[in-house]
Coordinates of C-alpha atoms in Angstrom, one line a residue:
X17 CA -60.6 -15.0 -39.4
X18 CA -56.8 -15.6 -39.0
X19 CA -55.4 -16.8 -35.7
X20 CA -53.8 -13.4 -35.0
X21 CA -57.1 -11.7 -35.6
X22 CA -58.9 -14.1 -33.4
X23 CA -56.4 -13.7 -30.6
X24 CA -56.6 -9.8 -30.9
X25 CA -60.4 -9.9 -30.7
X26 CA -60.3 -12.2 -27.7
X27 CA -57.7 -9.9 -26.0
X28 CA -59.9 -6.9 -26.5
X29 CA -62.9 -8.7 -25.1
X30 CA -60.9 -9.9 -22.1
X31 CA -59.6 -6.3 -21.4
X32 CA -63.2 -5.0 -21.5
X33 CA -64.2 -7.6 -19.0
X34 CA -61.3 -6.9 -16.7
X35 CA -62.2 -3.2 -16.3
X36 CA -66.0 -3.5 -16.8
X37 CA -66.6 -2.6 -13.1
X38 CA -64.6 0.6 -13.6
X39 CA -66.2 1.5 -16.9
X40 CA -69.6 1.1 -15.3
X41 CA -68.7 3.2 -12.4
X42 CA -67.3 6.0 -14.4
X43 CA -69.7 5.7 -17.3
X44 CA -66.9 5.6 -19.8
X45 CA -65.5 3.4 -22.6
X46 CA -62.2 2.8 -20.7
X47 CA -61.5 2.9 -17.1
X48 CA -58.6 5.3 -17.3
X49 CA -59.0 8.4 -15.1
X50 CA -56.9 11.5 -15.7
X51 CA -54.9 12.5 -12.7
X52 CA -55.9 15.9 -11.3
X53 CA -52.9 18.1 -11.7
X54 CA -53.2 21.8 -10.7
X55 CA -52.9 24.3 -13.6
X56 CA -52.7 21.2 -16.0
X57 CA -56.0 19.4 -15.5
X58 CA -58.2 22.3 -16.7
X59 CA -61.1 22.2 -19.2
X60 CA -59.1 21.5 -22.3
X61 CA -57.2 18.4 -21.1
X62 CA -60.1 17.1 -19.1
X63 CA -62.6 17.4 -21.9
X64 CA -60.0 15.8 -24.3
X65 CA -59.5 12.8 -22.0
X66 CA -63.3 12.3 -21.7
X67 CA -63.9 12.7 -25.4
X68 CA -61.3 10.1 -26.1
X69 CA -63.1 7.6 -23.9
X70 CA -61.3 8.2 -20.6
X71 CA -62.5 10.0 -17.5
X72 CA -61.1 13.5 -17.2
X73 CA -60.9 15.0 -13.7
X74 CA -60.7 18.8 -13.1
X75 CA -58.2 19.9 -10.5
X76 CA -59.9 22.5 -8.3
X77 CA -56.7 23.1 -6.3
X78 CA -57.0 26.5 -4.6
X79 CA -59.9 27.7 -6.8
X80 CA -62.6 29.7 -5.1
X81 CA -66.2 28.4 -5.6
X82 CA -67.0 30.9 -8.3
X83 CA -63.9 30.0 -10.2
X84 CA -64.7 26.3 -10.0
X85 CA -68.2 26.9 -11.3
X86 CA -66.8 28.7 -14.4
X87 CA -64.3 25.9 -15.0
X88 CA -67.0 23.2 -14.8
X89 CA -69.2 25.1 -17.2
X90 CA -66.3 25.6 -19.5
X91 CA -65.5 21.9 -19.4
X92 CA -69.1 20.9 -20.1
X93 CA -69.1 23.2 -23.2
X94 CA -66.3 21.1 -24.6
X95 CA -67.6 17.6 -23.9
X96 CA -70.9 15.8 -23.4
X97 CA -69.0 12.8 -21.8
X98 CA -68.7 12.1 -18.0
X99 CA -65.9 13.9 -16.0
X100 CA -65.2 14.5 -12.4
X101 CA -63.9 17.2 -10.1
X102 CA -61.0 16.8 -7.6
X103 CA -61.4 18.8 -4.4
X104 CA -58.7 19.3 -1.7
X105 CA -59.8 18.1 1.7
X106 CA -58.1 20.9 3.5
X107 CA -59.6 23.7 1.4
X108 CA -61.2 26.3 3.6
X109 CA -64.3 26.5 1.4
X110 CA -64.7 22.7 0.9
X111 CA -68.4 22.7 1.7
X112 CA -69.1 25.5 -0.7
X113 CA -67.1 23.7 -3.4
X114 CA -69.1 20.6 -2.9
X115 CA -72.3 22.7 -3.2
X116 CA -71.0 24.1 -6.6
X117 CA -70.5 20.5 -7.8
X118 CA -74.1 19.8 -6.8
X119 CA -75.4 22.9 -8.5
X120 CA -73.4 22.0 -11.7
X121 CA -74.7 18.4 -11.5
X122 CA -71.2 16.9 -11.4
X123 CA -71.5 13.1 -11.4
X124 CA -68.2 12.2 -9.5
X125 CA -66.3 14.2 -6.8
X126 CA -62.8 13.0 -5.8
X127 CA -61.5 14.2 -2.4
X128 CA -57.6 14.4 -2.1
X129 CA -55.2 15.8 0.3
X130 CA -56.2 13.9 3.4
X131 CA -58.9 11.6 4.6
X132 CA -62.4 13.2 4.2
X133 CA -64.9 12.9 7.1
X134 CA -68.1 11.0 6.9
X135 CA -69.9 14.3 6.8
X136 CA -68.0 15.4 3.7
X137 CA -68.7 12.2 2.0
X138 CA -72.4 12.5 2.9
X139 CA -72.6 16.0 1.6
X140 CA -71.2 14.9 -1.7
X141 CA -73.6 12.0 -2.0
X142 CA -76.6 14.0 -0.9
X143 CA -75.8 16.3 -3.8
X144 CA -76.3 13.4 -6.2
X145 CA -72.6 12.7 -7.0
X146 CA -70.5 9.6 -6.4
X147 CA -67.8 10.2 -3.7
X148 CA -64.3 9.0 -4.3
X149 CA -61.3 9.2 -1.9
X150 CA -57.7 8.3 -1.7
X151 CA -56.8 5.4 0.7
X152 CA -53.2 5.3 1.9
X153 CA -53.7 1.9 3.7
X154 CA -56.1 -1.0 3.9
X155 CA -57.4 0.1 7.2
X156 CA -58.1 3.7 6.0
X157 CA -59.8 2.2 2.8
X158 CA -62.1 0.1 4.9
X159 CA -63.0 3.1 7.1
X160 CA -63.7 5.3 4.1
X161 CA -66.1 2.6 2.7
X162 CA -67.9 2.4 5.9
X163 CA -68.3 6.2 5.9
X164 CA -69.8 6.1 2.5
X165 CA -67.1 6.3 -0.2
X166 CA -68.3 4.9 -3.5
X167 CA -64.9 4.2 -4.8
X168 CA -61.2 4.5 -3.8
X169 CA -58.0 5.5 -5.4
X170 CA -54.6 4.1 -4.2
X171 CA -51.6 6.2 -5.2
X172 CA -48.0 5.1 -4.6
X173 CA -44.9 7.1 -4.0
X174 CA -43.9 6.9 -7.7
X175 CA -46.6 9.6 -8.5
X176 CA -45.9 13.2 -9.1
X177 CA -46.9 16.0 -6.7
X178 CA -47.6 15.3 -3.0
X179 CA -46.7 11.7 -2.3
X180 CA -46.9 9.1 0.5
X181 CA -44.1 6.7 1.5
X182 CA -45.3 3.4 0.0
X183 CA -44.9 2.2 -3.6
X184 CA -47.8 1.5 -5.9
X185 CA -46.9 -2.1 -6.2
X186 CA -47.0 -2.7 -2.4
X187 CA -50.2 -0.7 -1.9
X188 CA -51.8 -2.7 -4.7
X189 CA -50.7 -6.0 -3.0
X190 CA -51.9 -4.8 0.4
X191 CA -55.3 -3.4 -0.7
X192 CA -56.6 -5.0 -3.9
X193 CA -57.0 -8.6 -2.8
X194 CA -58.8 -7.7 0.4
X195 CA -60.9 -4.7 -0.5
X196 CA -63.7 -5.6 -3.0
X197 CA -66.7 -3.7 -1.6
X198 CA -66.2 -0.8 -3.9
X199 CA -64.2 -0.1 -7.2
X200 CA -60.5 0.7 -6.5
X201 CA -58.4 2.6 -9.0
X202 CA -54.7 2.4 -8.9
X203 CA -52.3 5.4 -9.5
X204 CA -48.7 6.2 -9.4
X205 CA -46.0 5.3 -11.9
X206 CA -48.3 4.1 -14.6
X207 CA -47.0 4.7 -18.1
X208 CA -47.7 1.5 -20.2
X209 CA -50.6 -0.7 -20.9
X210 CA -49.0 -3.8 -19.6
X211 CA -48.8 -2.2 -16.2
X212 CA -52.5 -1.3 -16.4
X213 CA -53.2 -4.9 -17.2
X214 CA -51.3 -6.2 -14.3
X215 CA -53.3 -4.1 -11.8
X216 CA -56.5 -5.1 -13.4
X217 CA -55.7 -8.7 -13.0
X218 CA -54.9 -8.1 -9.4
X219 CA -58.4 -6.8 -8.8
X220 CA -58.3 -3.0 -9.7
X221 CA -61.4 -1.6 -11.4
X222 CA -59.2 0.8 -13.4
X223 CA -56.3 3.2 -13.2
X224 CA -55.4 6.8 -12.9
X225 CA -52.8 8.3 -15.2
X226 CA -51.3 11.8 -14.8
X227 CA -47.7 12.3 -16.0
X228 CA -48.3 10.7 -19.5
X229 CA -51.0 13.3 -20.2
X230 CA -48.9 16.4 -19.4
X231 CA -47.4 16.2 -22.9
X232 CA -50.8 15.8 -24.6
X233 CA -51.3 18.1 -27.5
X234 CA -54.5 19.4 -25.8
X235 CA -52.7 20.2 -22.6
X236 CA -52.2 24.0 -22.0
X237 CA -48.9 23.5 -20.2
X238 CA -46.1 25.8 -21.5
X239 CA -43.8 24.3 -24.2
X240 CA -40.8 24.7 -21.8
X241 CA -42.7 22.6 -19.2
X242 CA -43.5 19.8 -21.7
X243 CA -39.9 19.8 -23.0
X244 CA -38.6 19.3 -19.5
X245 CA -40.8 16.2 -19.3
X246 CA -39.7 14.9 -22.7
X247 CA -36.0 15.3 -21.8
X248 CA -36.3 13.8 -18.3
X249 CA -35.6 10.3 -17.1
X250 CA -37.3 8.4 -14.3
X251 CA -34.5 9.3 -11.8
X252 CA -34.9 13.0 -12.5
X253 CA -38.3 12.9 -10.6
X254 CA -37.2 13.2 -7.1
X255 CA -39.0 13.8 -3.8
X256 CA -38.4 17.0 -1.9
X257 CA -36.0 16.5 1.1
X258 CA -36.7 17.4 4.7
X259 CA -33.6 18.9 6.4
X260 CA -34.7 18.8 10.0
X261 CA -37.5 16.7 11.6
X262 CA -38.5 19.8 13.7
X263 CA -39.6 21.4 10.4
X264 CA -41.7 18.7 8.6
X265 CA -41.9 18.9 4.9
X266 CA -44.7 17.1 3.0
X267 CA -42.7 15.3 0.3
X268 CA -43.5 16.4 -3.3
X269 CA -42.1 14.6 -6.3
X270 CA -40.8 16.8 -9.0
X271 CA -38.1 17.1 -11.6
X272 CA -34.8 18.4 -9.9
X273 CA -34.0 22.0 -10.9
X274 CA -32.4 25.1 -9.5
X275 CA -35.6 25.7 -7.4
X276 CA -35.2 22.3 -5.6
X277 CA -31.6 23.0 -4.8
X278 CA -32.6 26.5 -3.5
X279 CA -35.2 24.9 -1.3
X280 CA -32.5 22.9 0.5
X281 CA -30.5 26.1 1.1
X282 CA -33.6 27.9 2.1
X283 CA -34.5 25.4 4.8
X284 CA -30.9 25.6 6.2
X285 CA -31.2 29.4 6.3
X286 CA -34.6 29.4 8.1
X287 CA -33.5 26.7 10.6
X288 CA -30.3 28.8 11.4
X289 CA -32.5 31.9 12.0
X290 CA -34.8 29.9 14.3
X291 CA -31.9 28.4 16.2
X292 CA -30.3 31.9 16.7
X293 CA -33.6 33.2 18.1
X294 CA -34.3 35.6 15.1
X295 CA -37.7 33.9 14.5
X296 CA -40.0 31.4 16.2
X297 CA -40.4 27.8 15.1
X298 CA -43.9 28.5 13.9
X299 CA -42.7 31.4 11.8
X300 CA -39.9 29.3 10.4
X301 CA -42.3 26.5 9.4
X302 CA -44.6 29.0 7.7
X303 CA -41.7 30.4 5.7
X304 CA -40.7 26.9 4.6
X305 CA -44.3 26.1 3.6
X306 CA -44.6 29.3 1.5
X307 CA -41.3 28.7 -0.5
X308 CA -43.2 26.9 -3.2
X309 CA -46.2 29.3 -3.3
X310 CA -46.9 30.0 -7.0
X311 CA -44.0 27.8 -8.1
X312 CA -46.2 25.3 -10.0
X313 CA -48.0 28.1 -11.9
X314 CA -44.7 29.7 -12.8
X315 CA -43.6 26.5 -14.4
X316 CA -46.8 25.2 -16.0
X317 CA -48.2 28.5 -17.3
X318 CA -45.2 30.9 -17.5
X319 CA -42.6 28.3 -18.6
X320 CA -40.1 29.1 -15.9
X321 CA -38.6 25.7 -15.5
X322 CA -35.7 26.8 -13.3
X323 CA -37.4 28.6 -10.4
X324 CA -40.8 26.9 -10.9
X325 CA -41.9 23.5 -9.6
X326 CA -41.8 20.6 -12.2
X327 CA -44.1 18.2 -10.5
X328 CA -43.8 14.8 -12.2
X329 CA -44.1 11.1 -11.5
X330 CA -41.4 8.6 -12.1
X331 CA -43.1 7.5 -15.3
X332 CA -41.9 10.7 -16.8
X333 CA -39.1 8.7 -18.4
X334 CA -41.8 7.1 -20.6
X335 CA -42.9 10.4 -22.0
X336 CA -40.9 10.8 -25.2
X337 CA -43.0 13.2 -27.4
X338 CA -46.1 15.4 -27.5
X339 CA -49.2 13.3 -28.6
X340 CA -52.9 13.8 -28.8
X341 CA -54.9 12.4 -25.8
X342 CA -56.6 9.9 -28.1
X343 CA -53.3 8.6 -29.3
X344 CA -52.0 8.2 -25.7
X345 CA -55.1 6.3 -24.7
X346 CA -55.0 4.1 -27.9
X347 CA -51.4 3.3 -27.2
X348 CA -52.0 2.2 -23.6
X349 CA -55.0 0.0 -24.7
X350 CA -52.9 -1.5 -27.6
X351 CA -50.1 -2.5 -25.2
X352 CA -52.5 -4.1 -22.7
X353 CA -54.3 -6.0 -25.5
X354 CA -51.0 -7.1 -27.2
X355 CA -49.8 -8.5 -23.8
X356 CA -53.1 -10.5 -23.5
X357 CA -52.8 -11.8 -27.1
X358 CA -49.2 -12.8 -26.7
X359 CA -50.1 -14.7 -23.6
X360 CA -52.9 -16.5 -25.3
X361 CA -50.7 -17.5 -28.3
X362 CA -47.9 -18.7 -25.9
X363 CA -50.4 -20.8 -24.0
X364 CA -51.8 -22.3 -27.3
X365 CA -48.2 -23.1 -28.5
X366 CA -47.4 -24.7 -25.1
X367 CA -50.6 -26.8 -25.3
X368 CA -49.7 -28.1 -28.8
X369 CA -46.2 -29.0 -27.6
X370 CA -47.5 -31.0 -24.6
X371 CA -50.3 -32.9 -26.5
X372 CA -49.4 -36.5 -26.9
X373 CA -48.6 -37.7 -30.4
X374 CA -51.3 -39.9 -31.9
X375 CA -50.3 -43.5 -31.7
X376 CA -47.6 -42.9 -29.1
X377 CA -47.2 -45.4 -26.3

């Protein structure tokens, strides 16, 4: 066996050990979760991620319970591998959606869009699934673990879609060293294997990747949507802007387009109407919230990349072409293993350079 081959084999074994906890928790060959993206993370992409050794996650979004049941069954028809379901905490039919997951024997349920209650986590676990939740702070993570969360996801502001204010790197430094009770998966801005490796070495059990999978061959997103990602740079993925603190806007990171420009103008118009007495503040807030209704579907499914919403993380700049899911995963793993092998070779070279010469004084 050559030195290069032995270093590569050792790197592969090292990576397996680093994310072993995540692999065991998910029941997969790699500890790479697919980000749950509405209209994007449906049966075809989810099953492709799971079949390639990752962990696909269905995005329930605003689905009704019967729609979710159909989508879970459709995914199971395409893969025998483990996959999960992402539910939105504020969904009015959350309990019924959890019941659907139990009836469909879903193994992992991820709750997003706010902190789930202990009752919600118990309902998931009582149905036989493992409960996962998003932790925005170390304190919130500890509370979730006490309430019964089996694993956590920490997601930084670099991510696409609805975002928090803190970067992935800072969240990881805050949470990973001090929260070891359950597996923690890191998300937001992850587009290369070297980055995955860095979080694993900091204590992560695995990672969640979303934006890189949008341009997967198996993804049903419209070609226009995919081309917008391929053309974009990191700085094109911008958070939505709030014009007036009286009218709070939950930030959403998306590629800037005509719709995002119109949203600014729309906010100004609504605020002017409220200030003139033409409508109440509550009515104005509702109009602002409804601006993006259906916008993501228009972009993903219909290909309207001007008036639709192009939700994307800042790692979009690393998306350069359409690739099969298996190729994307293999590329990420190869990058992580190459980084480990290079480090081992550098350390070996340094060791040889510092060894005393035989016979030297």
